[in-house]
Coordinates of C-alpha atoms in Angstrom, one line a residue:
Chain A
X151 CA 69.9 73.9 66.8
X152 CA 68.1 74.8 63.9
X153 CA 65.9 77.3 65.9
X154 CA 69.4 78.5 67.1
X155 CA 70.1 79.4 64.0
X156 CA 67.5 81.5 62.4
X157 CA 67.3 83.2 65.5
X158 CA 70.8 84.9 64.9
X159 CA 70.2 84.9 61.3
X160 CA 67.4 87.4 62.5
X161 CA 69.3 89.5 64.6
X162 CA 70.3 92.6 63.3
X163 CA 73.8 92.8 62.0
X164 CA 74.9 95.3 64.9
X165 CA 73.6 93.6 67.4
X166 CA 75.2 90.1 65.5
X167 CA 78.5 92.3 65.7
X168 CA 78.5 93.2 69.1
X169 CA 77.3 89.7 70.5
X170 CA 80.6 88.6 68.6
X171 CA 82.8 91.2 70.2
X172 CA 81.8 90.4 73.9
X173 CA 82.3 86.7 72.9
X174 CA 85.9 87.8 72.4
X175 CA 86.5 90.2 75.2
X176 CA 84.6 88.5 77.9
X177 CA 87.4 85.7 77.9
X178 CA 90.1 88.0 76.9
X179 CA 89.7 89.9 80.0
X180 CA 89.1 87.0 82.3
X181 CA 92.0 86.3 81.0
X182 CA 93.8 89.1 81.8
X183 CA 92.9 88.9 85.4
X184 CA 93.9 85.4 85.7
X185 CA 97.2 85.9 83.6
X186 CA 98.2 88.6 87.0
X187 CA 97.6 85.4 89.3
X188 CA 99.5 82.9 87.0
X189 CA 102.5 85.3 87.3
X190 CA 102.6 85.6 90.5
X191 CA 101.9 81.7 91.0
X192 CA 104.7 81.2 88.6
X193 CA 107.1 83.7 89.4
X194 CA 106.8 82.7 92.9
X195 CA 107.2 78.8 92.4
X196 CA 110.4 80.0 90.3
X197 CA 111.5 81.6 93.3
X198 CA 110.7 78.7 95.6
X199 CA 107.8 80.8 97.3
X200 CA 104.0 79.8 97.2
X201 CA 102.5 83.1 95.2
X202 CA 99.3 83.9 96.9
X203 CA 97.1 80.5 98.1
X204 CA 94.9 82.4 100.6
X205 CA 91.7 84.2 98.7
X206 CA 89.0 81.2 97.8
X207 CA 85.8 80.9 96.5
X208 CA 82.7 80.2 99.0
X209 CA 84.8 79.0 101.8
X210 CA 87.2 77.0 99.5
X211 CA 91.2 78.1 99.5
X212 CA 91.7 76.6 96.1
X213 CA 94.9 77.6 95.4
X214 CA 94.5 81.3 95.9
X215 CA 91.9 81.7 93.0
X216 CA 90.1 84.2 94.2
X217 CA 92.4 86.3 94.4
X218 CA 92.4 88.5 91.4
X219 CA 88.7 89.1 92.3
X220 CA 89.8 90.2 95.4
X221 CA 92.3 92.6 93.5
X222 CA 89.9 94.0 91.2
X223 CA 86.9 94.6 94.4
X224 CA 89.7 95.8 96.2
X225 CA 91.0 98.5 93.6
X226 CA 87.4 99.6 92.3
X227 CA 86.6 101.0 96.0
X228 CA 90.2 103.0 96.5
X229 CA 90.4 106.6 95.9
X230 CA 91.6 108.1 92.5
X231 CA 93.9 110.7 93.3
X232 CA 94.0 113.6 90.9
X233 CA 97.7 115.4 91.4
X234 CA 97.2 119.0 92.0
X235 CA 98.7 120.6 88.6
X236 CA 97.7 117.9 86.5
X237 CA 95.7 118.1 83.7
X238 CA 92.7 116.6 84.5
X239 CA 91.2 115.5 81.3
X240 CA 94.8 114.3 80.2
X241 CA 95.3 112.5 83.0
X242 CA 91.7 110.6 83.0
X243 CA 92.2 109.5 79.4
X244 CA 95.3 108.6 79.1
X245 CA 94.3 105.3 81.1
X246 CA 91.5 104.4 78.1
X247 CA 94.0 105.5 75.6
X248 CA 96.1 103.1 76.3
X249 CA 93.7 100.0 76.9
X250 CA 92.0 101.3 74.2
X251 CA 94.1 99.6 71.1
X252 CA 95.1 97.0 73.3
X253 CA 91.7 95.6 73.1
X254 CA 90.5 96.9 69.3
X255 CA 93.5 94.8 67.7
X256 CA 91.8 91.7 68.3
X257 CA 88.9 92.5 65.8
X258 CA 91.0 91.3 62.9
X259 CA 92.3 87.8 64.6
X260 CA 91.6 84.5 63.4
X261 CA 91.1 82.5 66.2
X262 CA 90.5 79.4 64.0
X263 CA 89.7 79.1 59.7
X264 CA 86.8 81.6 58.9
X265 CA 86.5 82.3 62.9
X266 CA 87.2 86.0 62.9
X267 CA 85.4 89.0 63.4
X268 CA 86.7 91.1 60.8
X269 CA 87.9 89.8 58.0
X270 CA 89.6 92.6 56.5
X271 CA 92.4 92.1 53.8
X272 CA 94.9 94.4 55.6
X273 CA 94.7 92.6 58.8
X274 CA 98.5 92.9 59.3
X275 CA 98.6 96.7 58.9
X276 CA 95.5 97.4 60.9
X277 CA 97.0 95.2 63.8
X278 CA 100.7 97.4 62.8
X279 CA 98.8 100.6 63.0
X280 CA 96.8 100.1 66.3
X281 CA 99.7 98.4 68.4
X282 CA 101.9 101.7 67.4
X283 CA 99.1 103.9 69.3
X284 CA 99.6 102.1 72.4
X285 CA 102.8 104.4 73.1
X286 CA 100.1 107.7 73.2
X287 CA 98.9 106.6 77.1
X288 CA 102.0 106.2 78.0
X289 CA 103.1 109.2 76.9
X290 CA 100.1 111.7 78.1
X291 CA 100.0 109.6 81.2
X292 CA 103.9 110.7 81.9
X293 CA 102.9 114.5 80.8
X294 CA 99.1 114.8 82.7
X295 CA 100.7 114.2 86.0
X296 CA 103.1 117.0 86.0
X297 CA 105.3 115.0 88.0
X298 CA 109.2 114.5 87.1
X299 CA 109.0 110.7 87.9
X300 CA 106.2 110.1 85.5
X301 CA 107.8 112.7 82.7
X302 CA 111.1 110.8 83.3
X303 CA 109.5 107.4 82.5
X304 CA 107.2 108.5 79.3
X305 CA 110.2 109.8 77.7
X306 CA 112.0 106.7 78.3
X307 CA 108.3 104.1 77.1
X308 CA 108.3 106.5 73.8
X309 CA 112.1 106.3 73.0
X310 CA 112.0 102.5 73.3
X311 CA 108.7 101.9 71.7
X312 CA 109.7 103.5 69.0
X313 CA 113.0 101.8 68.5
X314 CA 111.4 98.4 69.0
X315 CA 108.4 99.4 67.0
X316 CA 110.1 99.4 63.9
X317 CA 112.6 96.2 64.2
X318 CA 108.8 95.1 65.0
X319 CA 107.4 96.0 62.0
X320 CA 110.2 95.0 59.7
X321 CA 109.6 91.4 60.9
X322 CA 106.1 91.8 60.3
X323 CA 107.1 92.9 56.2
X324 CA 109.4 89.3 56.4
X325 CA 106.6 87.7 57.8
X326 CA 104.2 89.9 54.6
X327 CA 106.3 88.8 52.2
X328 CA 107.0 85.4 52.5
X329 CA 103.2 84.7 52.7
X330 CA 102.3 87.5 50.3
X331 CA 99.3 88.7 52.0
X332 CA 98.0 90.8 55.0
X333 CA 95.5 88.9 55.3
X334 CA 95.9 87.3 59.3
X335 CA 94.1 83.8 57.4
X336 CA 96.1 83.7 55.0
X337 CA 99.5 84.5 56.3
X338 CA 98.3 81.1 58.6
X339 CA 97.1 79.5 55.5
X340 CA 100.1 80.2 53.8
X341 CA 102.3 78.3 56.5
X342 CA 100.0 75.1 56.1
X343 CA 102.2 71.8 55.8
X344 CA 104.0 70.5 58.7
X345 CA 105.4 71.6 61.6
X346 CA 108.5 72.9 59.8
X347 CA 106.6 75.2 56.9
X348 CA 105.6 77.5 60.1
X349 CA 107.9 80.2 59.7
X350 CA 109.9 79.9 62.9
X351 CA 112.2 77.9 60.7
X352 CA 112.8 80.1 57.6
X353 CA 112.3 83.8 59.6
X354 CA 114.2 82.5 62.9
X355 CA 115.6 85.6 63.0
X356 CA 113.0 87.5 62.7
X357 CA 110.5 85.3 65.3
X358 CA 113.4 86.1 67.9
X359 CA 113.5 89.4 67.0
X360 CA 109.9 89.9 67.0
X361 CA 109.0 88.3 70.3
X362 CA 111.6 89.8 72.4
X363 CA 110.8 93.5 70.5
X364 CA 107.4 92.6 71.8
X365 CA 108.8 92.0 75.3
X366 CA 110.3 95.6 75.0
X367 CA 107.1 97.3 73.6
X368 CA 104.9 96.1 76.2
X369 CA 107.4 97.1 78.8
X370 CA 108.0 94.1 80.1
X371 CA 111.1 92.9 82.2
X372 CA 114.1 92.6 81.5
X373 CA 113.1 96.0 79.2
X374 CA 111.5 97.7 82.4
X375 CA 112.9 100.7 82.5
X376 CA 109.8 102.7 81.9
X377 CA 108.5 101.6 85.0
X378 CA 111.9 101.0 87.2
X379 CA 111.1 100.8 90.2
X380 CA 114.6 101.3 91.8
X381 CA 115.1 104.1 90.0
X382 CA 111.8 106.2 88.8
X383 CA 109.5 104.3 91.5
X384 CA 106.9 103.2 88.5
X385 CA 107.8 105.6 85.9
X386 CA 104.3 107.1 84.0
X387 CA 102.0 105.5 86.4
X388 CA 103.3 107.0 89.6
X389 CA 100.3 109.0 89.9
X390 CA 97.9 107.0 89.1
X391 CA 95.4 105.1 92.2
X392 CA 92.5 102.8 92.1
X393 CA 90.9 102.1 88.8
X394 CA 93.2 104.3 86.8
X395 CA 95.9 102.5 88.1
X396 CA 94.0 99.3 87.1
X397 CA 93.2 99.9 83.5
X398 CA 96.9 100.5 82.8
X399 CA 97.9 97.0 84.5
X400 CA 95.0 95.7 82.1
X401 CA 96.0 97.2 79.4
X402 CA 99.8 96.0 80.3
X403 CA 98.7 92.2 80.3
X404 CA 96.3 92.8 77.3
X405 CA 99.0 93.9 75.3
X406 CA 100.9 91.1 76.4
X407 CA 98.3 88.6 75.6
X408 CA 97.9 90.7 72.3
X409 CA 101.8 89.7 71.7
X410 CA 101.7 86.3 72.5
X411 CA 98.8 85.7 70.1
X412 CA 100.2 87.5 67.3
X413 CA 103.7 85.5 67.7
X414 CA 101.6 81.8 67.6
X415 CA 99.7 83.3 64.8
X416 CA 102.5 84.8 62.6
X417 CA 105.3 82.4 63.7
X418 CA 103.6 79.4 64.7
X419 CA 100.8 78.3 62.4
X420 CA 98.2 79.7 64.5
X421 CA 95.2 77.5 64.5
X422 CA 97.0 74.9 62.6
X423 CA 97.9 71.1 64.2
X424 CA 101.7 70.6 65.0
X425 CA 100.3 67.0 64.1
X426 CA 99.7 67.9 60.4
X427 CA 101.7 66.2 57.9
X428 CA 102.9 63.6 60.4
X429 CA 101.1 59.6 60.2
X430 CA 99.7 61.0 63.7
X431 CA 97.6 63.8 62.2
X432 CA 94.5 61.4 62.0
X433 CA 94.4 60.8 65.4
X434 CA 94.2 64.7 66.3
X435 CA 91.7 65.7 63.3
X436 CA 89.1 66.1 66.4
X437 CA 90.8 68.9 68.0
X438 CA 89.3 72.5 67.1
X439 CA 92.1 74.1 65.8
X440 CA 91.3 76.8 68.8
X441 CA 93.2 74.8 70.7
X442 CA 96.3 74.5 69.2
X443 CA 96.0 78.6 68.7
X444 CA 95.6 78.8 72.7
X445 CA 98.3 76.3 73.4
X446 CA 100.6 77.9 71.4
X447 CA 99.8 81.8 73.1
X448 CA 99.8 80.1 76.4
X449 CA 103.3 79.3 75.9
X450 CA 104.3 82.6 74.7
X451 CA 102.5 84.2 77.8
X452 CA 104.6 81.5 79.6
X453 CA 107.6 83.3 78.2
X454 CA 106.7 86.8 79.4
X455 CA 106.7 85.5 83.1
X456 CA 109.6 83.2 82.3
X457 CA 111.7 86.0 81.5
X458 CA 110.7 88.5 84.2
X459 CA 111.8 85.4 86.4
X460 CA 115.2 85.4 85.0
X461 CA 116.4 88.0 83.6
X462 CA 118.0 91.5 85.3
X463 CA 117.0 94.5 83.4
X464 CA 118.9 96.2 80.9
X465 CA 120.7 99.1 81.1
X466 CA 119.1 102.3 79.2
X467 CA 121.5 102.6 76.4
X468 CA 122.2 99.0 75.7
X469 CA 118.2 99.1 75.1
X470 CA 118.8 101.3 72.7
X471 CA 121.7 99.8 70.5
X472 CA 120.2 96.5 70.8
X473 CA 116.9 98.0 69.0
X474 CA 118.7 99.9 66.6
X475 CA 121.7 98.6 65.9
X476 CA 121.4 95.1 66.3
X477 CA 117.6 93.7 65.3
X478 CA 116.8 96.4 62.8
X479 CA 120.0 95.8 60.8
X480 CA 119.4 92.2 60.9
X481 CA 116.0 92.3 60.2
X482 CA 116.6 94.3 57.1
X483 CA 119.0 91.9 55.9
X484 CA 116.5 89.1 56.3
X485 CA 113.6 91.0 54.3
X486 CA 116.1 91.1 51.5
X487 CA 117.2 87.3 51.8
X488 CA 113.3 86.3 52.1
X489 CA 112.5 88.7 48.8
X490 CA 115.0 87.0 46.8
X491 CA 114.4 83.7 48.0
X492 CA 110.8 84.5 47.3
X493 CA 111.5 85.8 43.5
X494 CA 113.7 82.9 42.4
Chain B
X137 CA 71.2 110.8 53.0
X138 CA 72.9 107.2 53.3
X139 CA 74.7 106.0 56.3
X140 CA 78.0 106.4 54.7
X141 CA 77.2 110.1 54.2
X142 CA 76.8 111.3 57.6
X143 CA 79.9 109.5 58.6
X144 CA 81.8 111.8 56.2
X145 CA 80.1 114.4 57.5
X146 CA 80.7 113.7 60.8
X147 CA 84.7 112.6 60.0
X148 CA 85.1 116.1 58.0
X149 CA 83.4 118.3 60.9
X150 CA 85.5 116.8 63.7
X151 CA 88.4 117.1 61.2
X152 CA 87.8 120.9 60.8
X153 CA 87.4 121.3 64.1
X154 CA 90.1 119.8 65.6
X155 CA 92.5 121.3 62.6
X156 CA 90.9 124.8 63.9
X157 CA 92.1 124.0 67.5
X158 CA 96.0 122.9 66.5
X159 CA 96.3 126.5 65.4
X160 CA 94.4 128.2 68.3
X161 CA 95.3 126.0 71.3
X162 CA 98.0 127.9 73.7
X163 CA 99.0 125.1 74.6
X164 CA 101.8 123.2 72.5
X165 CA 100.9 120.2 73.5
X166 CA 97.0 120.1 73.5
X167 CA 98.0 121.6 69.9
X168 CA 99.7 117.9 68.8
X169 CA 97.3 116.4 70.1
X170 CA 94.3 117.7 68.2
X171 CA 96.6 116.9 64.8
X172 CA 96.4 113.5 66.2
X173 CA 92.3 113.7 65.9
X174 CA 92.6 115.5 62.7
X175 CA 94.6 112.7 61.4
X176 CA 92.5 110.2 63.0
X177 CA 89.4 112.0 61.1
X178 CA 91.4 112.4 57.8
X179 CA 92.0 108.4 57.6
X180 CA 88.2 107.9 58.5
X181 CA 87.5 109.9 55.3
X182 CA 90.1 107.9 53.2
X183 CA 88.8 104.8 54.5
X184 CA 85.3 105.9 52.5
X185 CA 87.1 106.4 49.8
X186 CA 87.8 102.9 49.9
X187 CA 91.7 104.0 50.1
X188 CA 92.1 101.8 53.4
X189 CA 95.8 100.6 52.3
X190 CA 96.7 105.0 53.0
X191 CA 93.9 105.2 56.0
X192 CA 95.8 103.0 57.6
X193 CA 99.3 103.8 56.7
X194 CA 98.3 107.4 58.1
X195 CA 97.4 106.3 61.5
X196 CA 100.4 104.0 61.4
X197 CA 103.2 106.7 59.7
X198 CA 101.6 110.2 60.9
X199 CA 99.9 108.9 64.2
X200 CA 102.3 106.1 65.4
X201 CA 105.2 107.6 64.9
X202 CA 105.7 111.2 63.4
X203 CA 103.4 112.7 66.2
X204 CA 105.1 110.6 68.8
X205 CA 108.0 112.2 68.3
X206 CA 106.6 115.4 68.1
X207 CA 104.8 115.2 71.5
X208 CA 108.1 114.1 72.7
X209 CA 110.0 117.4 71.4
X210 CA 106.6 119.7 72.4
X211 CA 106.7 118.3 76.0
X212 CA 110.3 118.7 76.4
X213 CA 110.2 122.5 75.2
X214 CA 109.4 125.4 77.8
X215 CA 108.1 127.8 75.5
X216 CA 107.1 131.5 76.8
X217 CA 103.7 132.6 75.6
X218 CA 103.9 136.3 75.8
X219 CA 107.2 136.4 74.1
X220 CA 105.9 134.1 71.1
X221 CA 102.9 136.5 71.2
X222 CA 104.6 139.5 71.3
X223 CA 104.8 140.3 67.3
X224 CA 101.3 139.5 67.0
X225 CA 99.7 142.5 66.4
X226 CA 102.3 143.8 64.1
X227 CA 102.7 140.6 62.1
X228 CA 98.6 140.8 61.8
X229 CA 98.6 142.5 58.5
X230 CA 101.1 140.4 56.7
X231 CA 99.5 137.3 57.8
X232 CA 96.4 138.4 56.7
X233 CA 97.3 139.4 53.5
X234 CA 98.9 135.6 53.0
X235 CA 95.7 134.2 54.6
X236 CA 93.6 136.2 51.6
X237 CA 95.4 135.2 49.2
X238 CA 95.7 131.8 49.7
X239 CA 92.0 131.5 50.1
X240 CA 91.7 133.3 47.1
X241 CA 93.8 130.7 45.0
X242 CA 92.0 127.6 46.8
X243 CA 88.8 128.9 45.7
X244 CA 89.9 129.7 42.4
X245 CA 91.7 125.9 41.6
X246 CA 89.4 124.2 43.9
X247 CA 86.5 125.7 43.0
X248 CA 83.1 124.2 41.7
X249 CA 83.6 124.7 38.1
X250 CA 86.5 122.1 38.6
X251 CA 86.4 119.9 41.2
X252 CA 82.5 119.7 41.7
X253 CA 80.5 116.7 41.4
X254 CA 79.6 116.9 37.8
X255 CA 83.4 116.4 37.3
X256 CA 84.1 113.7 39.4
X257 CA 81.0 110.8 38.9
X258 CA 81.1 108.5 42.3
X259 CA 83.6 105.8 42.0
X260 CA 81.8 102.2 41.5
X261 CA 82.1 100.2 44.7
X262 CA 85.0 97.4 44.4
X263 CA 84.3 93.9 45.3
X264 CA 84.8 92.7 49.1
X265 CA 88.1 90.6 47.2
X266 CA 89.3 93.9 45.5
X267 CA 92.9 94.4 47.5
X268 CA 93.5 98.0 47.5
X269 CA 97.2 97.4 48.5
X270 CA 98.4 95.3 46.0
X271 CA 96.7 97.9 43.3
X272 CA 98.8 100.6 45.0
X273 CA 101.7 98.1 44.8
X274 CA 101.9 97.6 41.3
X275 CA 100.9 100.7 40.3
X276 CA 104.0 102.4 42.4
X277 CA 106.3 99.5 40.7
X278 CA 105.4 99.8 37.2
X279 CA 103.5 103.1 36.1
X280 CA 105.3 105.4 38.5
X281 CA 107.8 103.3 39.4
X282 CA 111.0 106.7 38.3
X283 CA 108.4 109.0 40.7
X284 CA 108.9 106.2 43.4
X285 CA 112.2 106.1 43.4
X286 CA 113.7 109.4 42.9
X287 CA 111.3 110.2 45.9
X288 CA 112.7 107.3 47.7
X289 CA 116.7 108.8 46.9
X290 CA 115.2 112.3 48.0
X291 CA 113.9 111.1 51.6
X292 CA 117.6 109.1 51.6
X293 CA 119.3 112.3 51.0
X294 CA 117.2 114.0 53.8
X295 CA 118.2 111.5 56.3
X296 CA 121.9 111.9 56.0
X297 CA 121.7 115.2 55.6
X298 CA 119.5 115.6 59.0
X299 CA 122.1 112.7 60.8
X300 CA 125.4 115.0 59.3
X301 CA 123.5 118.2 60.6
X302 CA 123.0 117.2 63.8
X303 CA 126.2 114.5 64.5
X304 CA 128.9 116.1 66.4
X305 CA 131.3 114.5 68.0
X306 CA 133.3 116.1 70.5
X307 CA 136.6 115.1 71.7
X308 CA 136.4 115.3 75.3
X309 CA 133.3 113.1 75.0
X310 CA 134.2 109.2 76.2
X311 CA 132.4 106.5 74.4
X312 CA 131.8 102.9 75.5
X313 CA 132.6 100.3 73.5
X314 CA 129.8 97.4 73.8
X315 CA 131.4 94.2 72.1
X316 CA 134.1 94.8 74.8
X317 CA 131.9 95.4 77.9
X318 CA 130.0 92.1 76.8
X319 CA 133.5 90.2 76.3
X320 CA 135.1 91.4 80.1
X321 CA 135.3 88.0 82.1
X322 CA 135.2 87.8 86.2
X323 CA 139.0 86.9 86.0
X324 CA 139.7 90.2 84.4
X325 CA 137.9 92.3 87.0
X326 CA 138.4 89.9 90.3
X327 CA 141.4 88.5 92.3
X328 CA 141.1 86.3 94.1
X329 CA 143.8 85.6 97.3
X330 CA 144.4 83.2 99.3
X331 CA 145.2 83.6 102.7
X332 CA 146.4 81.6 105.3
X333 CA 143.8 81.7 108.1
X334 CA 144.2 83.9 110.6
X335 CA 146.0 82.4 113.8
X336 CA 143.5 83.5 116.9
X337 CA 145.3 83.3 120.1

């Protein structure tokens, strides 16, 4: 152990760095592959189907677990079409700009006290500013492919990431100010207690409004219409085969993960024990707090399938007065409330 | 030369650079999205000047949603090159003249007799605890705190004034009225009758 650790104490600092950074995206993205075969497991047990049970490992069914293996083989050796007229630089980066962010946001998380990579002091912001730049694949993705279908769909992703973006972010500043920091550890810090200091209690408003705004900036059903199949086919990604196709599912279900993390964390005490200030809080002290982080995204990732399960999607413009006339109002209200609660 | 100095040498070249393609692309869009780099370069060379509160604010305002919307006017436009070029050659001279004499005042207020190094010593590192947003905070709330907000009332003024420009309603336009869409019951929109069944011989 102790060899262990003078060995990375005499690592350089960027090699340090970037041991820590595949220790977070190495499970993020096995995660990401995994979270495509829970939905369809889950959304097909909603449905009273199996989901897929047929692709093993070494001869074994197991449930269908091999299957997003066989996805990700199978989509590495197709073709990537490039549309005659399209911009061809465009069109190959818009893919990476929009996994890009997705996976950059999660250098400022706390995963548990002290356990984060970069501990800056305007963790909120950072996490604010790179989730808004997600929108910019979308949008080039929609333009590069000269096609109508795609066009038609990026117009529709950047109206309604915008809209949501800011009831988004006005949650975020009632979230800011009731902990007074943008610090991630310390807005978790701040909501130390028991289970009824987390501030799904005194935001509620603003963790309903900030999870499903997160269900409508990732593009997620029932706030599909970027991709609407029944009407635009797939919307931006129309064009896109093979691996491009692939790095904007991934960067779909990163975001999503993304989401789900930052709604445990901001709303749910993130690392912190649902046990703590309870007479059962002894018997749990064992747990890493990691765990009660992952339970809580899991259940939030849970939500995402839940809801593309159940709900029908929205029509265009009751999208649009839901974002702006109904959360950001009440959102604003809320900040207000919180700021005077806060001062007196 | 220190680490942190060839990163601002690097941020300010690709910012130069990508400020010299928004005004020489052809294409509208290529244009918006080189601003997006030079943004992306500008907050780089805030964040060295430990000003990370506005680095980030600029990626998050400028980047994240002022050039969205841009992009999403630019694609939308079909804009005819040789017509836009057409006055080129004899709008040359005037431009050139403004071009001069802006250069000429630049150098002469920004030159090194005022803004060189001797002027400006290099700020002393802040500690790692030093929160550069709640500095700006207080600063806006209690030094400038009239500047705040009569610039606050002016970018009021602007919105209602863009919303009244643009607003018009026309009376042939039908609206639909949302509370009552969500209030309309199956009863209201379904009958159902009963019906003796049919008698087949």
């Amino acid at each position: 152990m102790e060899y262990l650790q003078t060995f990375w104490a005499d690592l350089p600092v960027v090699v340090q760095i970037l041991l820590k950074i595949a220790a977070i995206m190495v499970p993020l993205l096995i995660t990401v592959a995994y979270y495509t075969y829970a939905e369809r497991k889950v959304i097909g047990h909603m449905q009273a189907r199996m989901g897929p049970n047929r692709v093993g490992l070494f001869g074994f069914r197991l449930l269908g677990l091999g299957q997003p293996i066989a996805d990700a083989v199978k989509l590495m050796f197709k073709e990537i079409i490039i549309p005659s007229g399209a911009n061809k630089l465009l069109f190959l980066l818009a893919p990476l700009l929009s996994i890009g962010p997705a996976l950059a946001a999660w250098a400022v998380f706390p995963f548990d006290a002290g356990l984060v990579l970069a501990d800056i002091n305007a963790g909120l912001l950072y996490i604010l500013a790179l989730t808004s730049l997600g929108v910019y694949g979308i949008i080039i993705a929609g333009w590069a492919s000269n096609s109508k279908y795609a066009l038609l769909g990026a117009m529709r992703s950047a109206a309604q990431i915008v809209a949501y973006e800011i009831a988004m972010g006005f949650a975020l500043v009632g979230v800011l100010v009731a902990a007074g920091s943008l610090n991630l550890g310390e807005i978790v810090a701040a909501q130390q207690g028991n289970l009824l200091n987390w501030y799904w209690l005194p935001l509620l408003p603003l963790f309903v409004i900030y999870f499903i705004s997160g269900v409508a900036e990732t593009n997620r059903a029932p706030f599909d219409v970027a991709e609407g199949e029944s009407e635009i086919v797939a919307g931006f990604h129309v064009e896109y085969s093979g691996m491009t196709f692939a790095v904007f599912f991934l960067a779909e279900y990163a975001n999503m993960i993304l989401i789900s993390a930052l709604t445990a964390l901001m709303f749910l005490g993130g690392w912190l024990s649902p046990f703590q200030g309870t007479p059962l809080a002894g018997w749990f002290d064992w747990v890493p707090g990691i765990f009660w982080f992952l339970m809580k995204t899991g259940f939030f990732m849970f939500c995402f399938l839940w809801f593309r399960a159940t709900f029908p999607r929205y029509r265009y413009d009751q999208i649009m007065r839901l974002g702006w006339k109904v959360f950001i109002p009440i959102t604003i209200v809320w900040i207000v409330l919180i700021a005077w609660l806060k001062v007196a | 030369m220190s680490f942190q100095l060839l990163l601002f040498y690097l941020f300010a070249a690709v910012l130069i650079g990508a400020a010299l393609m928004v005004i020489t692309r052809r294409n509208p869009v290529h244009s918006a999205l080189f601003l997006v780099l030079a943004f992306f370069s500008c907050s780089g060379l805030w964040m060295l000047a430990e000003a990370e509160f506005l680095a980030i604010a600029l990626v998050l305002v400028y980047v994240g949603a002022v050039m969205v919307l841009f992009l999403f006017v630019v694609m939308m436009l079909d804009i005819n090159l040789a017509e836009l070029r057409a006055g080129f050659v004899r709008n040359a001279p005037v431009a050139v003249l403004v071009a001069l004499l802006i250069g000429a005042q630049l150098v002469l207020i920004l030159g090194p007799e005022r803004f060189g190094l001797a002027q400006f010593a290099a700020p002393v590192p802040k500690p790692a605890d030093y929160s550069n947003t709640e500095a700006l905070g207080l600063a806006l709330f209690t030094e400038h705190l009239y500047a705040f907000e009569i610039a606050a009332v002016i970018l009021l003024v602007g919105i209602i004034a863009a919303i009244s420009l643009t607003l018009r309603r026309r009376p042939t336009t039908r609206y639909q009225n949302p509370g009552q869409q969500v209030r309309v019951q199956a009863k209201d929109r379904l009958r159902v009758v009963k019906m003796d069944a049919e008698d087949v011989a």
